[in-house]
Amino acid sequence: MCLTYLLLLRHKKILDLAQKYVLSDEEFWTMGQSIFSLQGAFDKRYRDLMEGWRQQRLNIDVQLQSFAAGMFEAWHVQNYEDEDVSSAAQLCCPHRLAAYDHQIERQ
């Protein structure tokens, strides 16, 4: 969360400068890419945690509420709640999906 704050603070400074000066389009593209990269890292951490909790057979809802004061709970509800456990696990481990598809073909 601290990184998000610092990134948004930097973006605010850039936008303040853009009110006085003409900035390159690349500056705004870079701002978007930095947010996108941060979101990707957050999602990767979420998927790694979910995979670990599933392997330990822990209650996912309890873990989401308690880990880091529920930081990943809203992310889960917004992006993954409608998926069943097996499809969410496949998101974490695409190689398992390929192995599963291969196993189905053999049957």
PDB file of C-alpha atoms in Angstrom, residues 4-83:
ATOM      1  CA  THR A   4       0.670   2.642  -4.249  1.00  0.00           C
ATOM      2  CA  TYR A   5       0.665   5.849  -2.233  1.00  0.00           C
ATOM      3  CA  LEU A   6       4.100   6.857  -3.515  1.00  0.00           C
ATOM      4  CA  LEU A   7       3.160   6.035  -7.091  1.00  0.00           C
ATOM      5  CA  LEU A   8      -0.051   8.064  -6.928  1.00  0.00           C
ATOM      6  CA  LEU A   9       1.796  10.932  -5.280  1.00  0.00           C
ATOM      7  CA  ARG A  10       4.244  10.943  -8.195  1.00  0.00           C
ATOM      8  CA  HIS A  11       1.369  10.842 -10.679  1.00  0.00           C
ATOM      9  CA  LYS A  12      -0.232  13.828  -8.950  1.00  0.00           C
ATOM     10  CA  LYS A  13       2.991  15.804  -9.320  1.00  0.00           C
ATOM     11  CA  ILE A  14       3.107  14.950 -13.014  1.00  0.00           C
ATOM     12  CA  LEU A  15      -0.521  16.015 -13.476  1.00  0.00           C
ATOM     13  CA  ASP A  16       0.179  19.266 -11.639  1.00  0.00           C
ATOM     14  CA  LEU A  17       3.057  19.924 -14.052  1.00  0.00           C
ATOM     15  CA  ALA A  18       0.781  19.089 -16.997  1.00  0.00           C
ATOM     16  CA  GLN A  19      -1.467  22.001 -16.024  1.00  0.00           C
ATOM     17  CA  LYS A  20       1.419  24.423 -16.654  1.00  0.00           C
ATOM     18  CA  TYR A  21       3.516  22.684 -19.320  1.00  0.00           C
ATOM     19  CA  VAL A  22       2.943  20.490 -22.353  1.00  0.00           C
ATOM     20  CA  LEU A  23       4.200  17.027 -21.505  1.00  0.00           C
ATOM     21  CA  SER A  24       5.058  14.166 -23.802  1.00  0.00           C
ATOM     22  CA  ASP A  25       2.367  11.555 -24.422  1.00  0.00           C
ATOM     23  CA  GLU A  26       4.937   8.994 -23.344  1.00  0.00           C
ATOM     24  CA  GLU A  27       4.795  10.401 -19.804  1.00  0.00           C
ATOM     25  CA  PHE A  28       1.120   9.476 -19.515  1.00  0.00           C
ATOM     26  CA  TRP A  29       1.667   6.089 -21.130  1.00  0.00           C
ATOM     27  CA  THR A  30       4.374   5.394 -18.548  1.00  0.00           C
ATOM     28  CA  MET A  31       1.998   6.374 -15.750  1.00  0.00           C
ATOM     29  CA  GLY A  32      -0.535   3.840 -17.003  1.00  0.00           C
ATOM     30  CA  GLN A  33       2.096   1.143 -17.337  1.00  0.00           C
ATOM     31  CA  SER A  34       3.287   1.682 -13.773  1.00  0.00           C
ATOM     32  CA  ILE A  35      -0.255   1.221 -12.421  1.00  0.00           C
ATOM     33  CA  PHE A  36      -0.706  -1.852 -14.624  1.00  0.00           C
ATOM     34  CA  SER A  37       2.566  -3.354 -13.331  1.00  0.00           C
ATOM     35  CA  LEU A  38       1.566  -2.734  -9.728  1.00  0.00           C
ATOM     36  CA  GLN A  39      -1.806  -4.391 -10.330  1.00  0.00           C
ATOM     37  CA  GLY A  40      -0.078  -7.393 -11.898  1.00  0.00           C
ATOM     38  CA  ALA A  41       2.225  -7.809  -8.914  1.00  0.00           C
ATOM     39  CA  PHE A  42      -0.725  -7.554  -6.516  1.00  0.00           C
ATOM     40  CA  ASP A  43      -2.658 -10.188  -8.486  1.00  0.00           C
ATOM     41  CA  LYS A  44       0.359 -12.525  -8.583  1.00  0.00           C
ATOM     42  CA  ARG A  45       0.730 -12.266  -4.811  1.00  0.00           C
ATOM     43  CA  TYR A  46      -2.995 -12.990  -4.415  1.00  0.00           C
ATOM     44  CA  ARG A  47      -2.791 -16.085  -6.637  1.00  0.00           C
ATOM     45  CA  ASP A  48       0.312 -17.369  -4.823  1.00  0.00           C
ATOM     46  CA  LEU A  49      -1.438 -16.984  -1.464  1.00  0.00           C
ATOM     47  CA  MET A  50      -4.583 -18.716  -2.730  1.00  0.00           C
ATOM     48  CA  GLU A  51      -2.576 -21.660  -4.043  1.00  0.00           C
ATOM     49  CA  GLY A  52      -0.752 -22.021  -0.727  1.00  0.00           C
ATOM     50  CA  TRP A  53      -3.964 -21.879   1.279  1.00  0.00           C
ATOM     51  CA  ARG A  54      -5.611 -24.452  -0.966  1.00  0.00           C
ATOM     52  CA  GLN A  55      -2.642 -26.807  -0.652  1.00  0.00           C
ATOM     53  CA  GLN A  56      -2.879 -26.482   3.127  1.00  0.00           C
ATOM     54  CA  ARG A  57      -6.654 -27.068   2.915  1.00  0.00           C
ATOM     55  CA  LEU A  58      -7.351 -23.868   4.836  1.00  0.00           C
ATOM     56  CA  ASN A  59     -10.670 -22.041   4.795  1.00  0.00           C
ATOM     57  CA  ILE A  60     -10.185 -19.468   2.026  1.00  0.00           C
ATOM     58  CA  ASP A  61     -12.790 -17.023   3.354  1.00  0.00           C
ATOM     59  CA  VAL A  62     -11.198 -16.955   6.812  1.00  0.00           C
ATOM     60  CA  GLN A  63      -7.741 -16.508   5.340  1.00  0.00           C
ATOM     61  CA  LEU A  64      -8.876 -13.656   3.106  1.00  0.00           C
ATOM     62  CA  GLN A  65     -10.446 -11.856   6.058  1.00  0.00           C
ATOM     63  CA  SER A  66      -7.484 -12.274   8.381  1.00  0.00           C
ATOM     64  CA  PHE A  67      -4.399 -12.044   6.155  1.00  0.00           C
ATOM     65  CA  ALA A  68      -2.998  -8.485   6.086  1.00  0.00           C
ATOM     66  CA  ALA A  69      -6.206  -7.122   7.635  1.00  0.00           C
ATOM     67  CA  GLY A  70      -8.274  -8.360   4.680  1.00  0.00           C
ATOM     68  CA  MET A  71      -6.238  -6.563   2.024  1.00  0.00           C
ATOM     69  CA  PHE A  72      -6.981  -9.219  -0.623  1.00  0.00           C
ATOM     70  CA  GLU A  73     -10.644  -9.777   0.275  1.00  0.00           C
ATOM     71  CA  ALA A  74     -12.105  -7.067  -1.990  1.00  0.00           C
ATOM     72  CA  TRP A  75      -9.787  -8.176  -4.809  1.00  0.00           C
ATOM     73  CA  HIS A  76     -11.101 -11.722  -4.440  1.00  0.00           C
ATOM     74  CA  VAL A  77     -14.740 -10.618  -4.418  1.00  0.00           C
ATOM     75  CA  GLN A  78     -14.326  -8.346  -7.425  1.00  0.00           C
ATOM     76  CA  ASN A  79     -12.191 -10.603  -9.611  1.00  0.00           C
ATOM     77  CA  TYR A  80     -12.473 -14.226  -8.550  1.00  0.00           C
ATOM     78  CA  GLU A  81     -15.509 -14.900  -6.356  1.00  0.00           C
ATOM     79  CA  ASP A  82     -17.742 -16.208  -9.169  1.00  0.00           C
ATOM     80  CA  GLU A  83     -15.207 -18.871 -10.131  1.00  0.00           C
TER      81      GLU A  83
END
